[in-house]
PDB file of C-alpha atoms in Angstrom:
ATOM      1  CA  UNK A  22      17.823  26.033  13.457  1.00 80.00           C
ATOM      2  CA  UNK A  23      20.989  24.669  12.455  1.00 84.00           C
ATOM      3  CA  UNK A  24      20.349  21.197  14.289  1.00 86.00           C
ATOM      4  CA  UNK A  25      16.890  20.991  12.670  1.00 90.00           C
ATOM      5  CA  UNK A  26      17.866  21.389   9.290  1.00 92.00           C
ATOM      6  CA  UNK A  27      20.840  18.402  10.379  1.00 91.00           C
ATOM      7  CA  UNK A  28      18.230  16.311  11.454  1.00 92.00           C
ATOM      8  CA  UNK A  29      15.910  17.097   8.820  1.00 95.00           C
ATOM      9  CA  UNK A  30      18.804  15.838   6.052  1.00 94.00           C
ATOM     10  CA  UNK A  31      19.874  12.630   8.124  1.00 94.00           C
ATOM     11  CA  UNK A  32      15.839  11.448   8.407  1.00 97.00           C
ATOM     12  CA  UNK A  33      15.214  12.203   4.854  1.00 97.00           C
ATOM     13  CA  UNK A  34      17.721  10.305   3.921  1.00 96.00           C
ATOM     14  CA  UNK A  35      17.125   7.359   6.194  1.00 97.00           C
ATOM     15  CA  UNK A  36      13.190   7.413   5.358  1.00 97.00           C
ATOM     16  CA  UNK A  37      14.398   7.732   1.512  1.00 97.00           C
ATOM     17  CA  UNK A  38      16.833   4.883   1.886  1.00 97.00           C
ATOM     18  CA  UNK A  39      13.594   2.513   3.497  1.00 98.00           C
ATOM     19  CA  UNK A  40      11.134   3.931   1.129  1.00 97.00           C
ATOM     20  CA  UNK A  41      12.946   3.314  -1.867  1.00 97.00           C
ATOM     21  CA  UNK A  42      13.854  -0.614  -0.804  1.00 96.00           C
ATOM     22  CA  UNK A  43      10.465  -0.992  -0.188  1.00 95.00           C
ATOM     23  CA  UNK A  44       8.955  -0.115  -3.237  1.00 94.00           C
ATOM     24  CA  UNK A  45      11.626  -1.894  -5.209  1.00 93.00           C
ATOM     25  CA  UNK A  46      10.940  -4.976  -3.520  1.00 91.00           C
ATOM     26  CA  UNK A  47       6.808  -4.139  -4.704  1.00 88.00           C
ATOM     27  CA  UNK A  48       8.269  -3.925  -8.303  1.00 86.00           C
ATOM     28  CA  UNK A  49      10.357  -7.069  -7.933  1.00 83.00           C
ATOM     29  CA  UNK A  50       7.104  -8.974  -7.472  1.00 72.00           C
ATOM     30  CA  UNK A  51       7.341  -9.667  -3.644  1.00 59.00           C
ATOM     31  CA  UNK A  52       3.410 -10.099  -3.780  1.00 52.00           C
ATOM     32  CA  UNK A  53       1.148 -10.426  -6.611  1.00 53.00           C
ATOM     33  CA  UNK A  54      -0.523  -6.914  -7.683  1.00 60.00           C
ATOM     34  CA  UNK A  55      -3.088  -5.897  -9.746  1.00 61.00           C
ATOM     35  CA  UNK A  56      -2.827  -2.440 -11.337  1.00 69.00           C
ATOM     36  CA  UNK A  57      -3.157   0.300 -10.007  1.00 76.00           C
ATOM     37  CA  UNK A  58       0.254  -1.125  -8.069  1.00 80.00           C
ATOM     38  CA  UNK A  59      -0.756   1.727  -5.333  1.00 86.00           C
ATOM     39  CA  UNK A  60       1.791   0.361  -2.752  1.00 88.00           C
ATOM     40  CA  UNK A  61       4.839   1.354  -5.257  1.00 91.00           C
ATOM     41  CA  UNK A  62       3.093   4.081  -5.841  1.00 93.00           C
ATOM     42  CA  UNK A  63       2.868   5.476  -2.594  1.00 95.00           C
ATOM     43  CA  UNK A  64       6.637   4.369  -1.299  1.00 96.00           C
ATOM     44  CA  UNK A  65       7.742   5.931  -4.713  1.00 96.00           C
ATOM     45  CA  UNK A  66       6.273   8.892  -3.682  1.00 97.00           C
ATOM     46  CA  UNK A  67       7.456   9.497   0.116  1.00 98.00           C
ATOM     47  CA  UNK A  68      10.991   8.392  -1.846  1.00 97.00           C
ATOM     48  CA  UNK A  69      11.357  11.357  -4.274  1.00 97.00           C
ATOM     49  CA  UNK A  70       9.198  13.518  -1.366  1.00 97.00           C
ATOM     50  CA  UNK A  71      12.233  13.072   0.923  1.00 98.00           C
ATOM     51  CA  UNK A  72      15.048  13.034  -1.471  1.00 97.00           C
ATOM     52  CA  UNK A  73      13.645  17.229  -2.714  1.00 97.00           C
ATOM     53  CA  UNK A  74      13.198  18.055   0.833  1.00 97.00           C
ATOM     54  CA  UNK A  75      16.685  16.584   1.708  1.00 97.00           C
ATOM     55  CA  UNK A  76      17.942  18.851  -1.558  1.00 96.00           C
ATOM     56  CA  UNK A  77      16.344  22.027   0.019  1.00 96.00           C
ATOM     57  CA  UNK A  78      17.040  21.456   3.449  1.00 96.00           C
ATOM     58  CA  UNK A  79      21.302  21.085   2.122  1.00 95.00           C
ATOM     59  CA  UNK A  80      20.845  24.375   0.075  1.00 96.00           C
ATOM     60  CA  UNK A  81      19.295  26.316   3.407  1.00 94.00           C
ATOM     61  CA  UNK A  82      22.337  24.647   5.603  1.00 90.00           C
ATOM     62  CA  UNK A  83      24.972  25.052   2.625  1.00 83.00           C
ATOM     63  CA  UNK A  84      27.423  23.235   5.037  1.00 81.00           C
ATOM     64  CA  UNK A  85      28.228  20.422   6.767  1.00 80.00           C
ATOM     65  CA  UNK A  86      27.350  19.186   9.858  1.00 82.00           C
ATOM     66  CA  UNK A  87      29.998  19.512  12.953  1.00 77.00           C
ATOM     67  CA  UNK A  88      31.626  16.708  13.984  1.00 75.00           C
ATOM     68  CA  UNK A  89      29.365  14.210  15.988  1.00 77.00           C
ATOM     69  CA  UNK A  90      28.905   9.748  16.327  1.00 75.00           C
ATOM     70  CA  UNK A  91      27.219   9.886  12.869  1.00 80.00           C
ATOM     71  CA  UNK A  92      30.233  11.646  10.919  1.00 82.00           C
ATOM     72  CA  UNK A  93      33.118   9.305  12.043  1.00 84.00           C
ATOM     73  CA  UNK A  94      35.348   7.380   8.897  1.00 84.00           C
ATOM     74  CA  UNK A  95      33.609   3.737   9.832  1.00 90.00           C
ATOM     75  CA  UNK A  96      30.199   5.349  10.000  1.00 91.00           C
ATOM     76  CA  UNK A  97      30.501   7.166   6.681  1.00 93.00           C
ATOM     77  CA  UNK A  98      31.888   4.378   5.252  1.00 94.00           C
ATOM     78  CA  UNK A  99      28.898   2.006   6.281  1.00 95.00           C
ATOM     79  CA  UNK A 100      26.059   5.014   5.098  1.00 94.00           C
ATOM     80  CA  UNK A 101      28.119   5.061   1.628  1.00 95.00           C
ATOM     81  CA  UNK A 102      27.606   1.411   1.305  1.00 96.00           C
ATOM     82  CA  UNK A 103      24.159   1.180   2.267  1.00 96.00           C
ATOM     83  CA  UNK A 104      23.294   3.852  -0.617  1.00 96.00           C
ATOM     84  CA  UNK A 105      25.587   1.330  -3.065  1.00 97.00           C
ATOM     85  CA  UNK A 106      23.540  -1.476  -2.351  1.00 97.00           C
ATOM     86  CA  UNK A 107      20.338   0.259  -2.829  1.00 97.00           C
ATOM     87  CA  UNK A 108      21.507   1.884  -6.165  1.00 97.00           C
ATOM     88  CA  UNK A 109      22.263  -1.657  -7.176  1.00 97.00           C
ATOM     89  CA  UNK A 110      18.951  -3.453  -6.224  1.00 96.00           C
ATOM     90  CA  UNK A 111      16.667  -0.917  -7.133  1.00 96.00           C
ATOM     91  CA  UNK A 112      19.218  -0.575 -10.835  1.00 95.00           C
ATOM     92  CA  UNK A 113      18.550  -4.597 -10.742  1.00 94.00           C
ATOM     93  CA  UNK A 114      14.726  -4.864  -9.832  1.00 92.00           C
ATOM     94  CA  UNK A 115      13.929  -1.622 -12.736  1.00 92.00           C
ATOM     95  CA  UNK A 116      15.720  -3.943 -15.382  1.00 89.00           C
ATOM     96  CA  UNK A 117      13.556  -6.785 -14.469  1.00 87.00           C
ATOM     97  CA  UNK A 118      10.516  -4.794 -13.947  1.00 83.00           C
ATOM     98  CA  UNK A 119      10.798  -4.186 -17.446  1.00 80.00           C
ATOM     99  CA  UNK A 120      11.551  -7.445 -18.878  1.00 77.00           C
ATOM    100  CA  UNK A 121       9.003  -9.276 -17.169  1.00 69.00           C
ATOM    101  CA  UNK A 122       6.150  -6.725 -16.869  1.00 63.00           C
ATOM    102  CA  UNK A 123       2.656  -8.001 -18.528  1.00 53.00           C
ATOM    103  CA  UNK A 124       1.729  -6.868 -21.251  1.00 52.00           C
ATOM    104  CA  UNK A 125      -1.344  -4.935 -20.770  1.00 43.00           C
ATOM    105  CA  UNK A 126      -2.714  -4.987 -24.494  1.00 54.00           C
ATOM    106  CA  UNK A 127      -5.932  -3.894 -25.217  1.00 61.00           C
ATOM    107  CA  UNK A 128      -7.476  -7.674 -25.666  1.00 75.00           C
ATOM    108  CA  UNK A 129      -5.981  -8.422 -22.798  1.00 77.00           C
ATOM    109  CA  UNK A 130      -7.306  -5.600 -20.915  1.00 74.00           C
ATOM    110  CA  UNK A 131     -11.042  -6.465 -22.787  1.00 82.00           C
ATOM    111  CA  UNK A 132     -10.638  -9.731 -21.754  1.00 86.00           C
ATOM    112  CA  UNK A 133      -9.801  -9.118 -17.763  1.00 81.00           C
ATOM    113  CA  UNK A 134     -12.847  -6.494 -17.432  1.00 80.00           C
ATOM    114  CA  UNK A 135     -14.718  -9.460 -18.685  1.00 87.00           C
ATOM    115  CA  UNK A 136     -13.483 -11.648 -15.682  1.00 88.00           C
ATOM    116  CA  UNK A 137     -10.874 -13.393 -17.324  1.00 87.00           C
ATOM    117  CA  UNK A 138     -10.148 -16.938 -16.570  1.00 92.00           C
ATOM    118  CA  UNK A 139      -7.288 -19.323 -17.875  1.00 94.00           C
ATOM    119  CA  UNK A 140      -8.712 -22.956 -18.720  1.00 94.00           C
ATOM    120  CA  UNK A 141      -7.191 -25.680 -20.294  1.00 94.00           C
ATOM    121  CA  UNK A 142      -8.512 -26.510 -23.615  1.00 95.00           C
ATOM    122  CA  UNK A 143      -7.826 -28.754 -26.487  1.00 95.00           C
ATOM    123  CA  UNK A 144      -7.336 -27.636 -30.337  1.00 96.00           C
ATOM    124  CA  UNK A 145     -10.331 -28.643 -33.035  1.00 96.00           C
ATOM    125  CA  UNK A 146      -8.869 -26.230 -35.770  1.00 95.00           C
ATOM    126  CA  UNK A 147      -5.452 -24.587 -36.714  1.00 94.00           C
ATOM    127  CA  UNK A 148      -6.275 -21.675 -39.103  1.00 94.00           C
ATOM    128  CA  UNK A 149      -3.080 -21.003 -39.713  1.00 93.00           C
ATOM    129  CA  UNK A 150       0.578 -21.595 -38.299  1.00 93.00           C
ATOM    130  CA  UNK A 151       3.616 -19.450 -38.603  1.00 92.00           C
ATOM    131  CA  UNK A 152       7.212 -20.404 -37.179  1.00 89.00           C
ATOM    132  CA  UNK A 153       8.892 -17.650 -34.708  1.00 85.00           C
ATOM    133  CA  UNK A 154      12.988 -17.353 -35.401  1.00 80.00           C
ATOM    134  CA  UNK A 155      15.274 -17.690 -32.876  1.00 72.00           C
ATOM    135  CA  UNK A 156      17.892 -15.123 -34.633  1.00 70.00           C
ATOM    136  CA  UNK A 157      19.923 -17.934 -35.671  1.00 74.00           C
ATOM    137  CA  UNK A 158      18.346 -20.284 -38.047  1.00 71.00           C
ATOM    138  CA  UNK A 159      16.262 -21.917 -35.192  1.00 81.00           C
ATOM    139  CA  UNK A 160      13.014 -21.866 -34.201  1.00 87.00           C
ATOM    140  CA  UNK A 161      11.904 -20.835 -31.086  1.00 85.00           C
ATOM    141  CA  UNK A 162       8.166 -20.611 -30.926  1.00 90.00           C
ATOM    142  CA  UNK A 163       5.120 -20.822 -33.673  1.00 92.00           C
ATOM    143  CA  UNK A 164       2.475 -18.366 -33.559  1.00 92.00           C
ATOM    144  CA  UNK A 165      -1.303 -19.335 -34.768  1.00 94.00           C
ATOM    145  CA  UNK A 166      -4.884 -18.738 -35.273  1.00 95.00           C
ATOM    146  CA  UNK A 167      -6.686 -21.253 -33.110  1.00 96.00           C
ATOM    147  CA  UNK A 168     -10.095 -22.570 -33.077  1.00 96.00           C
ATOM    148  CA  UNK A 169     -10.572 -24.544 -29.082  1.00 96.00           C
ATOM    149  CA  UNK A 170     -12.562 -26.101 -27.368  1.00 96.00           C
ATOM    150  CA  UNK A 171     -13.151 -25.481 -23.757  1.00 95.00           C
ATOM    151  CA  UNK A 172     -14.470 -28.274 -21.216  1.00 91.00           C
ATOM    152  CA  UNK A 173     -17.331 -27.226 -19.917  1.00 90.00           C
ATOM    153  CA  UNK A 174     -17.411 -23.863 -21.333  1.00 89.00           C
ATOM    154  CA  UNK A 175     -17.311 -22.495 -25.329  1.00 89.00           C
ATOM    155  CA  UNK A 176     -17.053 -25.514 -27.988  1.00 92.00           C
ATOM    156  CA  UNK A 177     -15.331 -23.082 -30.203  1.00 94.00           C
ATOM    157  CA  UNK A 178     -13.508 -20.259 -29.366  1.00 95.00           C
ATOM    158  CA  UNK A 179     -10.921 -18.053 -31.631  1.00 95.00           C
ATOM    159  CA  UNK A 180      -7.699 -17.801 -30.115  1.00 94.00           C
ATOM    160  CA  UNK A 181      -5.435 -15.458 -32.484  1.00 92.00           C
ATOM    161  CA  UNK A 182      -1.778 -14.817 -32.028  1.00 89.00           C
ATOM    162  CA  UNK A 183      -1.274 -18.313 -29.409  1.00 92.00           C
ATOM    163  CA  UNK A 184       2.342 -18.318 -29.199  1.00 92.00           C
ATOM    164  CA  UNK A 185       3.222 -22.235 -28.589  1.00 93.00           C
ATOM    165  CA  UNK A 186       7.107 -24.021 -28.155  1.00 91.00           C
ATOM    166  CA  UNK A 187       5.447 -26.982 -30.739  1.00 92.00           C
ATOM    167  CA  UNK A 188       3.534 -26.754 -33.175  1.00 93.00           C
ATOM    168  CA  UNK A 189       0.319 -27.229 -32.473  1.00 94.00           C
ATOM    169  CA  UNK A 190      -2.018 -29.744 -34.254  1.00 93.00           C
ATOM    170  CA  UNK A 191      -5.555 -31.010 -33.900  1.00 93.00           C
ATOM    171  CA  UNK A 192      -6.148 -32.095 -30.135  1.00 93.00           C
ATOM    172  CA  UNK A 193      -3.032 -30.230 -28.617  1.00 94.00           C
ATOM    173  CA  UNK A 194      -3.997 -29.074 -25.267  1.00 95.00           C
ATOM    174  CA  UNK A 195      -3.267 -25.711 -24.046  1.00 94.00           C
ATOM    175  CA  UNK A 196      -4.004 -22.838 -21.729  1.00 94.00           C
ATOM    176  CA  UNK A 197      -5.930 -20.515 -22.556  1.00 95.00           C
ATOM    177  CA  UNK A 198      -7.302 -16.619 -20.713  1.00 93.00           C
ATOM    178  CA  UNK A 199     -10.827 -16.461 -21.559  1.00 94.00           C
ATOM    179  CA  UNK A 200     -13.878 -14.830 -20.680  1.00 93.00           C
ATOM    180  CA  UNK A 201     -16.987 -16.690 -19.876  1.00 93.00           C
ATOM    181  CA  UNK A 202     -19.182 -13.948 -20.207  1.00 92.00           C
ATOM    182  CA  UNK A 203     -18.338 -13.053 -23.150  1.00 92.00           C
ATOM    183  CA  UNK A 204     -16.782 -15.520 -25.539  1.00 91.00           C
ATOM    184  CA  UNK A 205     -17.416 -13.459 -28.475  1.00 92.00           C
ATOM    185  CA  UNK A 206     -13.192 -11.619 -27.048  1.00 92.00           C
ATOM    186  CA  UNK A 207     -11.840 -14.984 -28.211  1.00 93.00           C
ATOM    187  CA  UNK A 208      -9.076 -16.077 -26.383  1.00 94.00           C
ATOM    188  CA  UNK A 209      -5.165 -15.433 -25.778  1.00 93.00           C
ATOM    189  CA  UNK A 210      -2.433 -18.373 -25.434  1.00 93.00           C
ATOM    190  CA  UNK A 211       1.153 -17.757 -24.670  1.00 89.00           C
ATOM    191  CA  UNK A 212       3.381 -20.999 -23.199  1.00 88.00           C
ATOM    192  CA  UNK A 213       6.105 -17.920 -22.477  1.00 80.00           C
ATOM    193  CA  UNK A 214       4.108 -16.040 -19.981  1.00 78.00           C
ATOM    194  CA  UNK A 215       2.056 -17.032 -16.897  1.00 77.00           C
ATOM    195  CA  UNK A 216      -1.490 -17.185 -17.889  1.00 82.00           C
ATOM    196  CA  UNK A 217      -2.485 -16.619 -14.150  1.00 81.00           C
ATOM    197  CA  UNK A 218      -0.707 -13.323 -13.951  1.00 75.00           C
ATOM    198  CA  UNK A 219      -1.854 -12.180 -16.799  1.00 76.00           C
ATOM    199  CA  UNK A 220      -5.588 -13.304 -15.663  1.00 80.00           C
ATOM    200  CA  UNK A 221      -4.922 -10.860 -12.377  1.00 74.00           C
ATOM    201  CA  UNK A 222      -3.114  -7.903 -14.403  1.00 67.00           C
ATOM    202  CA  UNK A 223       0.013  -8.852 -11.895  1.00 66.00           C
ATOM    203  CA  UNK A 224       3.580 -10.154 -12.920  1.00 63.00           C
ATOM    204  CA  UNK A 225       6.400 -12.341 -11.317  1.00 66.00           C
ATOM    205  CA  UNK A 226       9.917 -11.082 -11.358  1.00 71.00           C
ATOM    206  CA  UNK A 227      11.284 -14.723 -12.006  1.00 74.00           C
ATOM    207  CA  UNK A 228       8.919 -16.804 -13.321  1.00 67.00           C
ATOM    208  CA  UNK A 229       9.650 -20.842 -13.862  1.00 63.00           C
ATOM    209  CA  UNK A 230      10.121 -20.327 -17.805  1.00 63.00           C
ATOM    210  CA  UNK A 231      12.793 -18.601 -20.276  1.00 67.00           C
ATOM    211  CA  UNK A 232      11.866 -15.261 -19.528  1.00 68.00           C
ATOM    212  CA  UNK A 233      12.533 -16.118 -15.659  1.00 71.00           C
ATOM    213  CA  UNK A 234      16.119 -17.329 -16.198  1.00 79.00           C
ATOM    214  CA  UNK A 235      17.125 -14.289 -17.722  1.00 81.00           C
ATOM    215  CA  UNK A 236      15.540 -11.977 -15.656  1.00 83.00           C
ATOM    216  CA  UNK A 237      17.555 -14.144 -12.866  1.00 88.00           C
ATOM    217  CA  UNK A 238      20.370 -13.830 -15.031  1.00 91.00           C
ATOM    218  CA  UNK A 239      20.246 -10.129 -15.470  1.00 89.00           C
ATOM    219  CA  UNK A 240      19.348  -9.381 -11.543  1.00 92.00           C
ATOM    220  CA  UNK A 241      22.473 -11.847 -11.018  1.00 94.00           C
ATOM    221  CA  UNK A 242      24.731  -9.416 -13.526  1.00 95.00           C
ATOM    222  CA  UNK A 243      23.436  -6.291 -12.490  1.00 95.00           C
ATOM    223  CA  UNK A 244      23.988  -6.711  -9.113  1.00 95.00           C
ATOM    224  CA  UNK A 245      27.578  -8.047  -9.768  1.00 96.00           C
ATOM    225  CA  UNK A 246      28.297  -4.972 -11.693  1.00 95.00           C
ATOM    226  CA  UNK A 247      26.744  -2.449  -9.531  1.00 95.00           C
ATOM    227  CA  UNK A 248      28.547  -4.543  -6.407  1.00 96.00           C
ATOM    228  CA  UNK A 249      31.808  -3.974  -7.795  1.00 96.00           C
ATOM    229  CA  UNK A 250      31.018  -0.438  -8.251  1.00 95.00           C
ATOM    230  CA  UNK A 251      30.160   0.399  -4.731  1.00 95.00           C
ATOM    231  CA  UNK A 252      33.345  -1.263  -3.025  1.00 95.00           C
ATOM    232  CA  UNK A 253      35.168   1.058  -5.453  1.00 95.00           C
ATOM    233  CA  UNK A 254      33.221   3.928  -4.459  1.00 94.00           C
ATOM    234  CA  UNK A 255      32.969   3.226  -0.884  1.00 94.00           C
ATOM    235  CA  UNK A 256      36.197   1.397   0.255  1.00 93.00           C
ATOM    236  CA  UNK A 257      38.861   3.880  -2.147  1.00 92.00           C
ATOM    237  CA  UNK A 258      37.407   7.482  -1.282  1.00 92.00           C
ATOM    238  CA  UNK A 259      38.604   8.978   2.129  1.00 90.00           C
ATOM    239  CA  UNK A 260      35.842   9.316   4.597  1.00 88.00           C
ATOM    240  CA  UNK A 261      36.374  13.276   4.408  1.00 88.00           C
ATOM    241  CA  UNK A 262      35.700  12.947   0.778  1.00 90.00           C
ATOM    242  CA  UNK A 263      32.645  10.856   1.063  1.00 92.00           C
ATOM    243  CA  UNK A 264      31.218  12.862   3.715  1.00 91.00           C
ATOM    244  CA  UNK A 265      31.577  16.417   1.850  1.00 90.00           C
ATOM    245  CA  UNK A 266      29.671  14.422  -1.237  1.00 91.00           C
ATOM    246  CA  UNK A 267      26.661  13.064   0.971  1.00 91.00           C
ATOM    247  CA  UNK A 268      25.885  16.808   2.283  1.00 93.00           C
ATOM    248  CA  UNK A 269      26.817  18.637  -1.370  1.00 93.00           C
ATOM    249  CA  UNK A 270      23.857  20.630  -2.092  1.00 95.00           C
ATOM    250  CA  UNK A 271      24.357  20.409  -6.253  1.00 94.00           C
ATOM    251  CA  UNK A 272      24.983  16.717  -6.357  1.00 94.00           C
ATOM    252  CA  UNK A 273      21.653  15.812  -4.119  1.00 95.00           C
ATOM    253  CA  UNK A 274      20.147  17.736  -5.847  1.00 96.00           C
ATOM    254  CA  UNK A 275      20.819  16.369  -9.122  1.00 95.00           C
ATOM    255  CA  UNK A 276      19.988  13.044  -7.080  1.00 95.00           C
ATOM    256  CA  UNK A 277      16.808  14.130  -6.649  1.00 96.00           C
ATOM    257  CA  UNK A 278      15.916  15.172  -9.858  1.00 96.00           C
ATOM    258  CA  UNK A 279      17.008  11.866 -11.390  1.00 95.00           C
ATOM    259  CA  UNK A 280      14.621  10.367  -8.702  1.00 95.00           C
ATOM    260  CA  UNK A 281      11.756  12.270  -9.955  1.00 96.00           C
ATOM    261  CA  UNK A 282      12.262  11.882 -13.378  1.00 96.00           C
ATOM    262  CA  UNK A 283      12.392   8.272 -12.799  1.00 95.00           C
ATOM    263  CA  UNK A 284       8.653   7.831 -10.702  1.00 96.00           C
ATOM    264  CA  UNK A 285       7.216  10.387 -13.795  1.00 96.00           C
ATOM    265  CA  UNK A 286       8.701   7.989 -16.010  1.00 94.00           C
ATOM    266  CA  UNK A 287       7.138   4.813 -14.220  1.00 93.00           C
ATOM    267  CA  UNK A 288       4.170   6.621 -13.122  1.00 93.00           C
ATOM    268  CA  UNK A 289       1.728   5.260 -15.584  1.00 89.00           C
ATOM    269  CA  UNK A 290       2.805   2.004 -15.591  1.00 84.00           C
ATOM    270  CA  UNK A 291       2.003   1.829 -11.612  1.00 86.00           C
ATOM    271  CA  UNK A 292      -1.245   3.123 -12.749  1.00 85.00           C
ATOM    272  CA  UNK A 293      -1.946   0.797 -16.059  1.00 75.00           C
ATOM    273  CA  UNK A 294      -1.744   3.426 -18.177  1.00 81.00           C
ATOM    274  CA  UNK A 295      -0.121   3.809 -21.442  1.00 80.00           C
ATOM    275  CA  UNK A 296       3.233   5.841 -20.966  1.00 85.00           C
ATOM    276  CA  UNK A 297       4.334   8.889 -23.102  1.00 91.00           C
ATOM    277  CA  UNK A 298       7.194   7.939 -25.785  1.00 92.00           C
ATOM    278  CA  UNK A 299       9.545  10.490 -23.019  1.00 92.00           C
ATOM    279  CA  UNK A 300       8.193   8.119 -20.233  1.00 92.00           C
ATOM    280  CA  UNK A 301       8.762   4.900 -22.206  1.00 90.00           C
ATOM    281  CA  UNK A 302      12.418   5.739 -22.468  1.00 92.00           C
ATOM    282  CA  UNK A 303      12.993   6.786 -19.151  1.00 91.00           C
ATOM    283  CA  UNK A 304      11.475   3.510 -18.204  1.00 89.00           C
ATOM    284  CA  UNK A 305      13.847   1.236 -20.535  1.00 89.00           C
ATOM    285  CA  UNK A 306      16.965   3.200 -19.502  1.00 90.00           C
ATOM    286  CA  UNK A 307      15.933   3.614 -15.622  1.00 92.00           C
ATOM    287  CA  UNK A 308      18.598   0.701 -14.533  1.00 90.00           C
ATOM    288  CA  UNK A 309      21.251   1.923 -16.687  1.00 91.00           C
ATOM    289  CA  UNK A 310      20.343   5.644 -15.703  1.00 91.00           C
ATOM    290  CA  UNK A 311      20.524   5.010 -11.999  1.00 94.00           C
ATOM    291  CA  UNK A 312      23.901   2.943 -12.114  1.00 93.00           C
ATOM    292  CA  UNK A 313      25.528   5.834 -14.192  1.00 92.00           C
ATOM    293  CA  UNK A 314      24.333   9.039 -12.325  1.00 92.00           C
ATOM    294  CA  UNK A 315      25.283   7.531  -9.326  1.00 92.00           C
ATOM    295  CA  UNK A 316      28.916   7.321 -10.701  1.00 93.00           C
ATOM    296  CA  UNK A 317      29.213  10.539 -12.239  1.00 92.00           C
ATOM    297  CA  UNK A 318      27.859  11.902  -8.770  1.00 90.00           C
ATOM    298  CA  UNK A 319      30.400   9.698  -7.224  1.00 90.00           C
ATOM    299  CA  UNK A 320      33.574  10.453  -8.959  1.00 86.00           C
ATOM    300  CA  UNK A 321      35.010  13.253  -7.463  1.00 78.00           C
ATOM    301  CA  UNK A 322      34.732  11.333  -4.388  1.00 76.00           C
ATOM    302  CA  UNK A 323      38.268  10.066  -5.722  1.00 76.00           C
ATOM    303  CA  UNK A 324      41.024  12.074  -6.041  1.00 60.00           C
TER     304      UNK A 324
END
């Protein structure tokens, strides 16, 4: 019974550890999804699945394992690393997730159940044209009530809100997500996001504009930080140490209650739902939540 319940702890953990990397690397934009992002979904689940029964299974054994290939110092030391590097991806990849996530918008969803397209159309009316502030003094953007017109589609279609870098003027040419069947939606412009993605309901992590250079900024910083905090947290603790925090019963199990609260918090955005306010702020602090808990579970590792 004893070796089960070993077993049944080191598998969890390794099919955790995969699980999670896998549907980080989903949320990171690896391939282009369209909501419901089931694969997430799923990994997400067998994640937090085998991070509770990893928590039970270490409150039945309440002790650790005897001494065997897998609890040596260099193997410990490797296993503590692994789980740094994940923290720090998956603390990385939330961050972006949430930066660069569409929009879902109810025109925006109106206009995809249509069978949104993007086409590139020209300007025959501005309506009205206000400049967007860059916070200091600058402008960054203008925002405007369109009239276009779309080659070989609608000779005059509303576009409200189009968020241009120029101003726009009579003749301009931009692109815009429209529906053909049903031109009476208008249409949506924005030079700052990828009108493709937004056509399929999908997202990329680091897309070739503004937005993508800071989300390649902040995956860059992230990772730095959470970097330097693992080769604390693996490389100062004695392997002794790290080994009695890896099969602690509490602190797994306050790992895998962070885990769950995390996948109810992004639950609804896998599914293109609207999140609760509770889930919208476990989704803006996931990255910052994961980094920290980690640490405070870490900490009396050294001493």
């Amino acid at each position: 019974m004893r070796t089960a319940l070993v077993w049944i702890v080191r598998l969890c953990a390794s099919a955790g550890w995969i699980a999670t990397a896998v549907a980080c690397a989903w949320l990171l934009g690896a391939t282009a999804m369209s909501r419901p992002w089931h694969e997430p979904l799923v990994w997400g689940s067998v994640a937090v699945g085998c991070a509770v029964v990893r928590a039970v299974a270490l409150w039945v054994l309440r002790d650790e394992p005897d001494g065997d290939v897998f609890t040596g110092g260099l193997w410990v030391k490797l296993r503590t690393g692994a789980v740094w590097v994940l923290v720090t991806f998956s603390s990385a990849v939330f961050f972006v997730a949430l930066l660069t996530s569409a929009d879902a918008g109810g025109k925006l969803d109106a206009l995809r159940d249509a069978g949104a397209e993007v086409s590139a159309a020209r300007v025959v009316e501005r309506q009205s044209t206000r400049e967007e502030s860059d916070g200091e003094g600058g402008v960054k953007g203008y925002a405007s009530r369109l009239v276009v017109s779309v080659p070989g589609g609608a000779e005059r279609l509303t576009v409200r809100g189009a968020y241009t870098f120029e101003e726009p003027r009579r003749g301009t040419e931009l692109d815009v997500l429209w529906a053909r069947s049903a031109p009476e939606l208008g249409g949506y412009a924005n030079e700052s996001k990828d009108m493709h993605a937004l056509a399929g309901n999908r997202w990329s992590a680091f897309q070739d504009d503004e937005l993508g250079t800071g989300s390649v900024i902040a995956f860059v910083v992230i990772g730095l930080v959470g970097t330097v905090l693992g080769l604390v947290f693996t490389l100062v603790p004695d392997g002794d140490d790290l080994q009695e925090l890896a099969w602690s019963a509490p602190l797994q199990t306050v790992r895998a209650a962070l885990a769950g609260a995390l996948f109810w918090g992004w639950l609804p955005l896998l599914l293109g739902q609207t999140p609760s306010i509770p889930q919208m702020l476990c989704v803006v602090g996931a990255f910052v939540v994961v980094l920290l808990a980690h640490v405070f579970t870490s900490v009396r590792s050294i001493g």
